[in-house]
């Protein structure tokens, strides 16, 4: 996320200060020595055991208070997954991203097009990070005191 934000800010500054396109591409290559790899990833939020426990009714053997905690956690996962599925098409233009990446490899990309793509990815990674932080907070709220995990989640590195 921070690398994308830095690249976006560099592109924006170069464009605003009317740096020649060739120099802008040089700056991009300097900041992305291994190439620009744009990808969206969201961790798999596993819930198979919960689904089986509900389906075969073994969840009915779980203490009622604990059952509600589990239910709250898995419901939060479902909500956050749905939010991310809804955010991706709003924030990311996949074909444009693919085109800009290959154009950059060919040194034939317009800096403003690359700026748009990098900005989309920066926004999306920011959104994913905040979504995961929100989910961690909901999980903490559902856990008994002393078992919170959000303090150990470091999405910002």
C-alpha positions as semicolon CSV with decimal commas, in nm:
position;residue;x (nm);y (nm);z (nm)
1;X;0,000;0,000;0,000
2;X;0,273;0,244;0,093
3;X;0,474;0,166;-0,222
4;X;0,165;0,232;-0,436
5;X;0,093;0,556;-0,252
6;X;0,453;0,670;-0,301
7;X;0,441;0,584;-0,672
8;X;0,105;0,761;-0,710
9;X;0,238;1,071;-0,535
10;X;0,552;1,073;-0,753
11;X;0,345;1,037;-1,071
12;X;0,108;1,312;-0,960
13;X;0,394;1,546;-0,874
14;X;0,575;1,478;-1,202
15;X;0,258;1,535;-1,405
16;X;0,170;1,854;-1,216
17;X;0,521;1,992;-1,264
18;X;0,518;1,904;-1,636
19;X;0,811;1,662;-1,620
20;X;0,870;1,504;-1,964
21;X;0,706;1,163;-2,013
22;X;1,042;0,988;-2,060
23;X;1,163;1,120;-1,725
24;X;0,837;1,016;-1,559
25;X;0,883;0,662;-1,693
26;X;1,239;0,665;-1,561
27;X;1,109;0,760;-1,215
28;X;0,851;0,480;-1,232
29;X;1,116;0,224;-1,326
30;X;1,341;0,348;-1,044
31;X;1,061;0,298;-0,792
32;X;0,962;-0,042;-0,932
33;X;1,294;-0,215;-1,008
34;X;1,127;-0,558;-1,020
35;X;0,850;-0,428;-1,243
36;X;0,509;-0,301;-1,149
37;X;0,295;-0,584;-1,022
38;X;-0,065;-0,488;-0,955
39;X;-0,284;-0,743;-0,787
40;X;-0,575;-0,749;-0,549
41;X;-0,574;-1,001;-0,269
42;X;-0,808;-1,058;0,020
43;X;-0,729;-1,325;0,278
44;X;-0,947;-1,633;0,273
45;X;-1,176;-1,613;0,571
46;X;-1,223;-1,979;0,653
47;X;-1,562;-2,087;0,778
48;X;-1,601;-2,448;0,671
49;X;-1,595;-2,586;1,028
50;X;-1,867;-2,340;1,129
51;X;-2,083;-2,431;0,829
52;X;-2,049;-2,803;0,908
53;X;-2,126;-2,749;1,278
54;X;-2,443;-2,561;1,186
55;X;-2,545;-2,806;0,913
56;X;-2,504;-3,120;1,123
57;X;-2,644;-2,947;1,433
58;X;-2,334;-3,016;1,640
59;X;-2,325;-2,640;1,710
60;X;-2,620;-2,702;1,944
61;X;-2,375;-2,867;2,185
62;X;-2,170;-2,547;2,219
63;X;-2,229;-2,330;2,525
64;X;-2,493;-2,069;2,432
65;X;-2,270;-1,771;2,514
66;X;-1,981;-1,914;2,309
67;X;-2,220;-2,005;2,027
68;X;-2,332;-1,642;2,002
69;X;-1,968;-1,531;1,993
70;X;-1,890;-1,770;1,708
71;X;-2,204;-1,663;1,528
72;X;-2,110;-1,295;1,561
73;X;-1,760;-1,359;1,429
74;X;-1,872;-1,559;1,126
75;X;-2,148;-1,308;1,050
76;X;-1,886;-1,030;1,060
77;X;-1,668;-1,226;0,817
78;X;-1,960;-1,266;0,579
79;X;-2,043;-0,892;0,596
80;X;-1,683;-0,787;0,536
81;X;-1,643;-1,032;0,247
82;X;-1,957;-0,889;0,089
83;X;-1,827;-0,533;0,133
84;X;-1,503;-0,620;-0,045
85;X;-1,683;-0,798;-0,328
86;X;-1,890;-0,482;-0,372
87;X;-1,589;-0,247;-0,351
88;X;-1,370;-0,416;-0,611
89;X;-1,577;-0,332;-0,921
90;X;-1,633;0,022;-0,793
91;X;-1,264;0,090;-0,729
92;X;-1,079;-0,121;-0,986
93;X;-1,084;-0,133;-1,364
94;X;-0,911;-0,466;-1,429
95;X;-0,868;-0,441;-1,809
96;X;-0,727;-0,090;-1,774
97;X;-0,484;-0,220;-1,510
98;X;-0,368;-0,504;-1,735
99;X;-0,326;-0,270;-2,033
100;X;-0,129;-0,013;-1,832
101;X;0,100;-0,283;-1,694
102;X;0,191;-0,418;-2,038
103;X;0,224;-0,067;-2,178
104;X;0,466;0,015;-1,897
105;X;0,672;-0,294;-1,982
106;X;0,684;-0,171;-2,342
107;X;0,777;0,182;-2,226
108;X;0,467;0,302;-2,408
109;X;0,238;0,414;-2,126
110;X;0,084;0,755;-2,082
111;X;0,175;0,883;-1,735
112;X;-0,183;0,998;-1,667
113;X;-0,317;0,650;-1,749
114;X;-0,061;0,491;-1,520
115;X;-0,150;0,742;-1,248
116;X;-0,516;0,638;-1,270
117;X;-0,433;0,269;-1,242
118;X;-0,188;0,313;-0,955
119;X;-0,439;0,536;-0,776
120;X;-0,709;0,268;-0,812
121;X;-0,479;0,007;-0,662
122;X;-0,374;0,240;-0,379
123;X;-0,740;0,309;-0,298
124;X;-0,824;-0,060;-0,309
125;X;-0,537;-0,164;-0,082
126;X;-0,633;0,113;0,157
127;X;-0,994;-0,009;0,154
128;X;-0,886;-0,369;0,216
129;X;-0,668;-0,260;0,507
130;X;-0,947;-0,061;0,671
131;X;-1,191;-0,345;0,611
132;X;-0,957;-0,594;0,781
133;X;-0,905;-0,355;1,072
134;X;-1,283;-0,325;1,110
135;X;-1,322;-0,702;1,100
136;X;-1,049;-0,745;1,363
137;X;-1,236;-0,499;1,586
138;X;-1,562;-0,691;1,545
139;X;-1,385;-1,018;1,624
140;X;-1,232;-0,863;1,935
141;X;-1,573;-0,739;2,047
142;X;-1,710;-1,093;2,015
143;X;-1,428;-1,257;2,212
144;X;-1,419;-1,283;2,588
145;X;-1,198;-1,031;2,771
146;X;-0,830;-1,117;2,747
147;X;-0,859;-1,304;2,415
148;X;-0,858;-1,005;2,180
149;X;-0,647;-1,029;1,865
150;X;-0,672;-0,689;1,693
151;X;-0,368;-0,561;1,876
152;X;-0,162;-0,826;1,694
153;X;-0,294;-0,736;1,349
154;X;-0,055;-0,501;1,169
155;X;-0,198;-0,439;0,820
156;X;0,018;-0,129;0,774
157;X;0,339;-0,327;0,806
